[in-house]
XYZ file of C-alpha atoms in Angstrom:
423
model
C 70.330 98.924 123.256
C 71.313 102.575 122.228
C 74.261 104.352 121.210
C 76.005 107.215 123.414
C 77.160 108.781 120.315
C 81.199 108.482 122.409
C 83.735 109.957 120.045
C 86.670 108.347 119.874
C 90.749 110.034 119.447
C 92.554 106.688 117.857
C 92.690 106.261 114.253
C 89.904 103.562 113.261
C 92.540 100.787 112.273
C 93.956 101.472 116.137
C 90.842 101.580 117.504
C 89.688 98.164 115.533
C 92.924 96.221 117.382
C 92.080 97.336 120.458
C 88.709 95.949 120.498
C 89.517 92.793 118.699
C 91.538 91.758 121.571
C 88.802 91.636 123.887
C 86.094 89.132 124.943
C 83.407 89.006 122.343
C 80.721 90.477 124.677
C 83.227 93.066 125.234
C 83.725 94.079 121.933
C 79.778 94.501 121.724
C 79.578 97.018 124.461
C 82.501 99.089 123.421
C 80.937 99.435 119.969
C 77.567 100.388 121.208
C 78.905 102.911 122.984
C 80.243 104.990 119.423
C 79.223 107.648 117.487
C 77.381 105.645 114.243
C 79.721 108.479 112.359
C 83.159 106.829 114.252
C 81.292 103.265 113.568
C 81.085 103.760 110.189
C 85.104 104.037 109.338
C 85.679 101.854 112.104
C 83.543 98.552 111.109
C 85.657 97.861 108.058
C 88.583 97.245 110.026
C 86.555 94.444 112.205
C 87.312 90.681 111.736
C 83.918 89.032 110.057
C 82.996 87.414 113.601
C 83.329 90.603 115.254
C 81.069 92.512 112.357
C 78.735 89.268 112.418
C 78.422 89.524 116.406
C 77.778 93.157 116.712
C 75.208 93.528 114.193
C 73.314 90.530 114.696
C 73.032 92.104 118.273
C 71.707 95.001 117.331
C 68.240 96.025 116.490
C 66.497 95.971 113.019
C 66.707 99.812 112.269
C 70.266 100.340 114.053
C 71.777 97.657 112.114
C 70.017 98.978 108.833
C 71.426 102.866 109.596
C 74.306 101.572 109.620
C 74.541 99.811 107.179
C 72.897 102.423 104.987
C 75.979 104.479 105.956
C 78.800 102.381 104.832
C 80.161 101.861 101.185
C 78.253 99.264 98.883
C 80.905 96.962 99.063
C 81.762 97.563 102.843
C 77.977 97.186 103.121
C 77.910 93.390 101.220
C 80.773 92.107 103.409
C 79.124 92.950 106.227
C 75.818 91.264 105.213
C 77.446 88.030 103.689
C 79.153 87.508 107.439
C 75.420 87.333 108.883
C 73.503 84.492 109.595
C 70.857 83.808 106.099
C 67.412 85.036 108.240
C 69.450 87.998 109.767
C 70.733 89.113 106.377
C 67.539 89.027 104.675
C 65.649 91.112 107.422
C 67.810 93.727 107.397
C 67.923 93.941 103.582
C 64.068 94.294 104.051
C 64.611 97.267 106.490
C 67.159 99.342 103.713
C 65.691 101.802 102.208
C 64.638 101.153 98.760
C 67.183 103.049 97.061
C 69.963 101.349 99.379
C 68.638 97.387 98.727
C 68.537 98.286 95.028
C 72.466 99.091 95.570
C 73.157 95.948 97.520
C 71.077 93.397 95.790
C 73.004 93.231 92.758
C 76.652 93.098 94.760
C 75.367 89.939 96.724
C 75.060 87.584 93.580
C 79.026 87.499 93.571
C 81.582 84.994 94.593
C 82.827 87.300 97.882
C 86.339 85.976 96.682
C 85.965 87.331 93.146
C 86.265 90.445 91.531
C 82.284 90.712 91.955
C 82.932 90.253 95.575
C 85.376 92.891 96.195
C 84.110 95.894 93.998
C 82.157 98.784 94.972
C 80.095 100.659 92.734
C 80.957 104.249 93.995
C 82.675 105.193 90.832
C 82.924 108.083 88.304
C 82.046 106.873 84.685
C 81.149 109.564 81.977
C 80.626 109.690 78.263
C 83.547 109.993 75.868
C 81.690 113.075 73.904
C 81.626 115.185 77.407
C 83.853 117.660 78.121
C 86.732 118.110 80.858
C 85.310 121.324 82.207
C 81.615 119.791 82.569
C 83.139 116.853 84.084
C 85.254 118.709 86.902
C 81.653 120.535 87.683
C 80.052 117.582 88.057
C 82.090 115.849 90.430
C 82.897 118.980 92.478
C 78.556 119.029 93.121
C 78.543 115.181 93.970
C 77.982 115.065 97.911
C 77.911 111.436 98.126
C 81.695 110.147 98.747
C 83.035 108.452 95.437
C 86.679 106.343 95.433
C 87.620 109.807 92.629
C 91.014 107.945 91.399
C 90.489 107.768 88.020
C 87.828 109.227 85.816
C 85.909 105.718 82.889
C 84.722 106.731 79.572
C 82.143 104.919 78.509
C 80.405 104.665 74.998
C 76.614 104.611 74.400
C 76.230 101.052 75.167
C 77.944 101.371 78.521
C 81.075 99.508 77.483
C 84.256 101.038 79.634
C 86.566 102.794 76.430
C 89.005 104.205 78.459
C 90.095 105.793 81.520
C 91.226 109.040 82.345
C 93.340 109.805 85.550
C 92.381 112.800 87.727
C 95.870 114.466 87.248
C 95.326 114.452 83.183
C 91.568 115.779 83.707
C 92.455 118.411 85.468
C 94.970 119.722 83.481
C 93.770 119.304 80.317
C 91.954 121.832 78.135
C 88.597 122.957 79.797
C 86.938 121.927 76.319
C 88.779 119.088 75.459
C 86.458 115.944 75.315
C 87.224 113.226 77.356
C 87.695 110.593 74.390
C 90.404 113.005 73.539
C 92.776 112.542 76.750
C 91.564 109.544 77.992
C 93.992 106.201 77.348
C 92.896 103.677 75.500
C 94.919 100.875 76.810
C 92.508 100.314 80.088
C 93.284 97.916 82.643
C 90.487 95.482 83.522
C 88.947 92.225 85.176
C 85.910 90.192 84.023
C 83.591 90.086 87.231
C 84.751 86.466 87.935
C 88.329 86.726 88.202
C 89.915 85.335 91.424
C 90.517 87.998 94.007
C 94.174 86.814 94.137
C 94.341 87.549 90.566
C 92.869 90.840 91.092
C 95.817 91.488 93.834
C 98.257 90.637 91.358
C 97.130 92.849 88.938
C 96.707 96.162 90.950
C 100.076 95.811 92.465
C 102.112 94.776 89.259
C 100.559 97.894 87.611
C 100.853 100.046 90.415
C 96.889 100.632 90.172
C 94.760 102.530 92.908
C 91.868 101.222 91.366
C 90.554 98.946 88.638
C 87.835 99.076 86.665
C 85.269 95.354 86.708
C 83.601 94.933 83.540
C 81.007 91.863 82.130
C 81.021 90.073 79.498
C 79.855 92.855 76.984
C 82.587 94.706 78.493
C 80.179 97.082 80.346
C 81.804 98.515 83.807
C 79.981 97.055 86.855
C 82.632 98.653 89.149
C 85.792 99.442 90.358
C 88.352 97.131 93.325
C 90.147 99.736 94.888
C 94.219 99.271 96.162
C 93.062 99.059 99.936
C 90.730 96.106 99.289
C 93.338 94.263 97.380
C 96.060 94.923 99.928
C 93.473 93.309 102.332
C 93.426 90.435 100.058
C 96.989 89.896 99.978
C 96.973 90.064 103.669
C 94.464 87.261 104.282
C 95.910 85.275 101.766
C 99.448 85.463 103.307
C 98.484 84.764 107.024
C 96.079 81.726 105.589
C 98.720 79.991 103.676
C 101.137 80.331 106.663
C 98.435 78.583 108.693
C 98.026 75.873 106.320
C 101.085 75.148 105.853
C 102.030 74.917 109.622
C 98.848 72.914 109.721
C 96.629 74.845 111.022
C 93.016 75.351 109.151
C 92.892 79.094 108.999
C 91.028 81.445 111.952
C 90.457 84.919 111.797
C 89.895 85.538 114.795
C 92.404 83.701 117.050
C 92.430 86.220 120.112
C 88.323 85.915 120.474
C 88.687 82.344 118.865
C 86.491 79.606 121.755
C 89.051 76.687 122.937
C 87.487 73.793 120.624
C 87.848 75.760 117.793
C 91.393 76.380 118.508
C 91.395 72.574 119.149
C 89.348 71.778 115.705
C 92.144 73.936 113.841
C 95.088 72.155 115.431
C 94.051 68.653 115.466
C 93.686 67.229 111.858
C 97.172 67.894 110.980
C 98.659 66.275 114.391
C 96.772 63.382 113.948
C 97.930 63.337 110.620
C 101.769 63.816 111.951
C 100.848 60.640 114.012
C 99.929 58.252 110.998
C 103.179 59.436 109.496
C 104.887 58.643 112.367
C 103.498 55.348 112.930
C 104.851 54.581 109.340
C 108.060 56.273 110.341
C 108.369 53.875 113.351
C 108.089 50.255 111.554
C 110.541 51.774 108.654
C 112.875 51.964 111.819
C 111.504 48.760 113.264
C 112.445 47.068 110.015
C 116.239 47.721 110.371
C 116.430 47.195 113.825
C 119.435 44.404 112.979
C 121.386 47.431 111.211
C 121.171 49.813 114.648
C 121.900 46.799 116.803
C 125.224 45.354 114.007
C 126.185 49.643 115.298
C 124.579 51.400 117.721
C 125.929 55.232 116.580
C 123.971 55.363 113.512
C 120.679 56.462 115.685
C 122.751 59.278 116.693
C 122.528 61.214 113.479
C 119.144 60.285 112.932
C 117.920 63.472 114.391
C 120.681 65.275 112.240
C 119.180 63.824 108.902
C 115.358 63.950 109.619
C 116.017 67.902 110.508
C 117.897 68.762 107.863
C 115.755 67.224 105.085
C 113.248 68.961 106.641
C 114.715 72.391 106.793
C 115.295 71.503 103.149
C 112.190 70.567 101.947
C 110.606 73.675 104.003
C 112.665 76.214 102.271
C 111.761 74.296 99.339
C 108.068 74.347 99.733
C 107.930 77.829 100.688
C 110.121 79.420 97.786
C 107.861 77.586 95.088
C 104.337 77.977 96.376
C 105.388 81.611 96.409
C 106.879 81.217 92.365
C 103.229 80.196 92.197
C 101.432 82.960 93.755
C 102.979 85.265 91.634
C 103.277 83.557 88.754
C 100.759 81.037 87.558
C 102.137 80.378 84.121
C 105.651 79.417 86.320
C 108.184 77.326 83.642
C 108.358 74.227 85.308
C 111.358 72.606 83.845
C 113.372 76.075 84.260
C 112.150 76.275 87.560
C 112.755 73.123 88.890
C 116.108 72.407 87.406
C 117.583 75.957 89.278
C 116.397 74.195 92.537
C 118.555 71.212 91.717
C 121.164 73.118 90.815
C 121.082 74.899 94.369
C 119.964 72.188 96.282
C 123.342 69.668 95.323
C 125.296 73.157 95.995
C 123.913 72.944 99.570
C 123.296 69.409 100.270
C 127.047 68.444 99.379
C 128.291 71.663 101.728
C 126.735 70.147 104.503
C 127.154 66.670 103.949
C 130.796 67.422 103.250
C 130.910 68.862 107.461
C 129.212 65.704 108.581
C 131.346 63.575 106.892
C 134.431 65.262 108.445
C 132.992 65.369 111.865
C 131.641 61.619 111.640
C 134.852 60.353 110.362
C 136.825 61.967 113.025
C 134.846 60.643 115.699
C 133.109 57.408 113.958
C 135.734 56.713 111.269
C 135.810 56.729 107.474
C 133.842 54.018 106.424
C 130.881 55.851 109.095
C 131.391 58.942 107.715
C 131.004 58.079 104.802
C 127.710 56.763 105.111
C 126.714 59.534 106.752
C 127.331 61.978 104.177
C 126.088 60.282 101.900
C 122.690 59.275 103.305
C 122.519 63.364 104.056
C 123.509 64.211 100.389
C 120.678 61.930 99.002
C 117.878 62.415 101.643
C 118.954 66.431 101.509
C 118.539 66.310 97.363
C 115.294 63.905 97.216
C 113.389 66.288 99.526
C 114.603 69.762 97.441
C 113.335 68.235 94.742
C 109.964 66.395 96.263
C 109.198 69.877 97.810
C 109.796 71.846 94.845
C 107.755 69.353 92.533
C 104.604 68.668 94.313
C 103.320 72.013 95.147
C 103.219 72.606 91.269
C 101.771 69.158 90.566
C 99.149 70.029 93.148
C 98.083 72.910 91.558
C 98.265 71.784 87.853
C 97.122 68.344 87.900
C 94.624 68.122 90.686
C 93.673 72.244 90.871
C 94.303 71.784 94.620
C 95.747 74.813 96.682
C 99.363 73.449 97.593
C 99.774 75.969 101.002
C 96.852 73.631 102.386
C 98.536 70.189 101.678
C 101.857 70.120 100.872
C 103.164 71.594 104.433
C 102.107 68.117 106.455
C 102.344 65.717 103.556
C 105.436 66.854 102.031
C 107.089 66.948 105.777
C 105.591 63.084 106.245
C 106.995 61.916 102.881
C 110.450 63.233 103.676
C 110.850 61.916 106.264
C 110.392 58.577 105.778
C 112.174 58.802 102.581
C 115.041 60.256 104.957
C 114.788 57.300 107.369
C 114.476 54.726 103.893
C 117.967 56.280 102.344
C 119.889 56.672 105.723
C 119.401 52.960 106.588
C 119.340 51.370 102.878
C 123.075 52.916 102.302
C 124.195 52.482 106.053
C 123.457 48.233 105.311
C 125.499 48.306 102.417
C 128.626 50.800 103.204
C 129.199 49.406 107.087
C-alpha cells in the first residue's frame, strides 16, 4: 500500500463528510490515495472508527509518519482509537523524540482535561522581556496553538497569562510579569471535559491553560477541541434519550450494531407496556359501565408525554449548564408553568368532551388530563436531578425510557381512578 501523494481542492472538514459516507473499505482507498500533507489536516475531522480502520491498515512506518506529523493531542486520539497491540507497535516505531511527547498524554482519562490538551504551547519566564519573547516565537518553525502567551515562575507553576494583542503592544522592554494578568483561568488535569466546555465558552476562552496539582502547566485545551466536545455530548444525549446507545458512526455503522443500539430500550418499552396493559385490564368493568372513555386514552397518554418530554429536556439541560442548579427554585417555576399549561388544555377538552359526551364526562376528562399533565411535569423535572445527585448517574441515558414508562402508567392509573368515581 502506497500513497499517490493526490491533492485535494475541498476544505478538510468537507472532504472528511464526504468520505465518512462511504463504505468502510471505501474510505480506506480514498485516503491512501492523499498527499500525507492533505492527510494530516484531514484525519482530525475522521470519526474514531474511520481513524482506527485506516491506520490499522496501514503499514508500520506509514502509520508512524503520520502520526509523527499530527499535533500531540491529535496524535493520542488517534492512538487511543487503535486496537492495544497496534497502538503499542507504532509507539515503538516514533521516533524517540515523538514517543517521549506522546507517552506522557496517554496516561489521561481521554474524557478529561488530560485527554483533550496538547502540549504545543508558549510558556516563558515572568523576568523575560516582551521584545525577547516576540523573537523567540517569530524563530519557532514548529506550529504552536500562539493564543495566549503563560508566565511561569522558577518552579514551573503557571503565574499568569499574557494575550498576544497585549505582548505585542507593550513596551519592547517591559517584562512579562509586568503586563501579564494575574487572574489566570485554569483546570486541574482531571476535570471533566464537559466541565472544560463550560468553562472556555462562559469565558469566551480560545484556549486554557491545564495545570497539576503543584499548579505547574502541563498544557493548554484549545476552543476547537471543546466545541468538539460539546458536539459529541449533544448528539449522545439526544441518542440516549430517544433510546438509542450512542454510535458515531451511523452511516458506516454494520446492521447488528444498529440493531444492538435500538433494541434495549424497545424491549424495555415492551415491559412497560405489558404493565400498561393489566393497569387497563384491571378496569376493564369501568370501559365496559362506558365505552367512550378509551377514546381519549390516546389524548391523555400523548399529552403527558409531550409534557414530561419538554420537561425532561429543559432540566437535563439546567443541568448541563449548571451543576450547582437550585433545586427547590427550579422545580417550583416548573409547577408554576406546568398548572398554567395543564389547566389550558384540560380546560379545551373539557369543553369539547362535554359538548359531545356531556358534563359529568367532561369533567372527568379534564380532570384526569389536569392531574396526569401536572404529575408528569413534575416526575420529569424531578428525576433527572435526583439521578444525578443521589445516584451520580447521567440522567440523558435513563430518564428518556423510564420517565416515558412511568408516565404513562401513572396517566392510565389517574384517568381510570377519577373516571370510577365521577361517572
Amino acid at each position: 500500500m502506497h500513497f499517490r501523494e493526490k491533492k485535494i481542492a475541498l476544505r478538510p472538514a468537507e472532504f472528511a463528510r464526504i468520505v465518512e459516507r462511504l463504505d468502510l473499505n471505501e474510505r480506506i482507498k480514498i485516503l491512501c490515495k492523499i498527499s500525507i500533507e492533505d492527510l494530516i489536516q484531514i484525519i482530525p475531522e475522521l470519526s474514531n472508527r474511520t481513524k482506527s480502520l485506516f491506520f490499522t491498515s496501514l503499514p508500520l512506518k506509514y502509520s508512524a509518519k503520520i502520526l509523527s506529523e499530527l499535533p500531540p493531542d491529535e496524535r493520542v486520539d488517534v492512538l487511543q482509537t487503535l486496537p492495544s497491540q497496534t497502538r503499542l507497535k507504532i509507539i515503538n516505531s516514533l521516533d524517540e523524540k515523538v514517543r517521549k511527547e506522546t507517552l506522557p498524554l496517554l496516561k489521561y482519562d481521554p474524557w478529561s482535561a488530560g485527554g483533550l490538551m496538547t502540549t504545543q504551547f508558549l510558556a516563558f519566564h515572568g523576568r523575560m522581556k516582551a521584545k525577547d519573547v516576540v523573537k523567540i516565537i517569530r524563530s519557532k518553525k514548529k506550529k504552536h496553538y500562539i493564543y495566549y502567551v503563560y508566565v511561569i515562575d522558577d518552579f514551573g507553576k503557571l503565574i499568569g497569562v499574557v494575550s498576544m494583542r497585549n505582548l505585542l503592544l507593550a513596551s519592547s522592554n517591559k517584562r512579562l510579569e509586568e503586563i501579564m494578568d494575574e487572574n489566570v483561568i485554569k483546570v486541574l488535569y482531571s476535570t471533566p471535559a464537559r466541565e472544560v466546555a463550560r468553562i472556555i465558552k462562559d469565558n469566551n476562552l480560545l484556549a486554557l491553560p491545564v495545570v497539576d496539582e503543584e499548579g505547574r502547566i502541563l498544557g493548554i485545551v484549545t476552543a476547537d477541541d471543546a466545541m468538539e466536545v460539546m458536539e459529541s455530548e449533544v448528539s449522545r444525549e439526544m441518542n440516549l434519550m430517544a433510546g438509542v446507545s450512542p454510535l458515531e458512526d451511523v452511516v458506516g455503522a454494520k446492521i447488528s450494531s444498529l440493531v444492538k443500539a435500538r433494541t434495549p430500550a424497545l424491549i424495555f418499552g415492551l415491559i412497560g407496556t405489558i404493565v400498561m396493559v393489566y393497569v387497563v385490564g384491571s378496569f376493564e368493568s369501568t370501559l365496559q359501565k362506558y365505552l367512550p372513555l378509551a377514546f381519549f386514552m390516546p389524548l391523555l397518554v400523548y399529552l403527558s408525554d409531550a409534557t414530561g418530554t419538554q420537561s425532561e429536556s429543559m432540566t437535563i439541560r439546567a443541568i448541563a449548564l449548571d451543576p450547582h442548579l437550585p433545586l427547590l427554585k427550579y422545580i417550583l417555576k416548573q409547577v408554576k408553568s406546568g398548572i398554567i399549561i395543564s389547566s389550558l388544555v384540560a380546560l379545551l377538552s373539557f369543553v369539547f368532551a362535554s359538548l359531545v359526551w356531556g358534563v359529568k364526562f367532561g369533567l372527568a376528562i379534564g380532570l384526569s388530563l389536569f392531574l396526569s399533565m401536572n404529575f408528569s411535569n413534575l416526575l420529569s423535572s424531578l428525576l433527572p436531578i435526583l439521578y444525578k445527585r443521589l445516584f451520580k448517574l447521567d440522567p440523558a441515558g435513563i430518564s428518556g425510557p423510564l420517565d416515558t414508562i412511568l408516565s404513562d402508567i401513572s396517566t392510565l392509573l389517574i384517568y381510570f381512578i377519577v373516571a370510577s368515581l365521577l361517572i
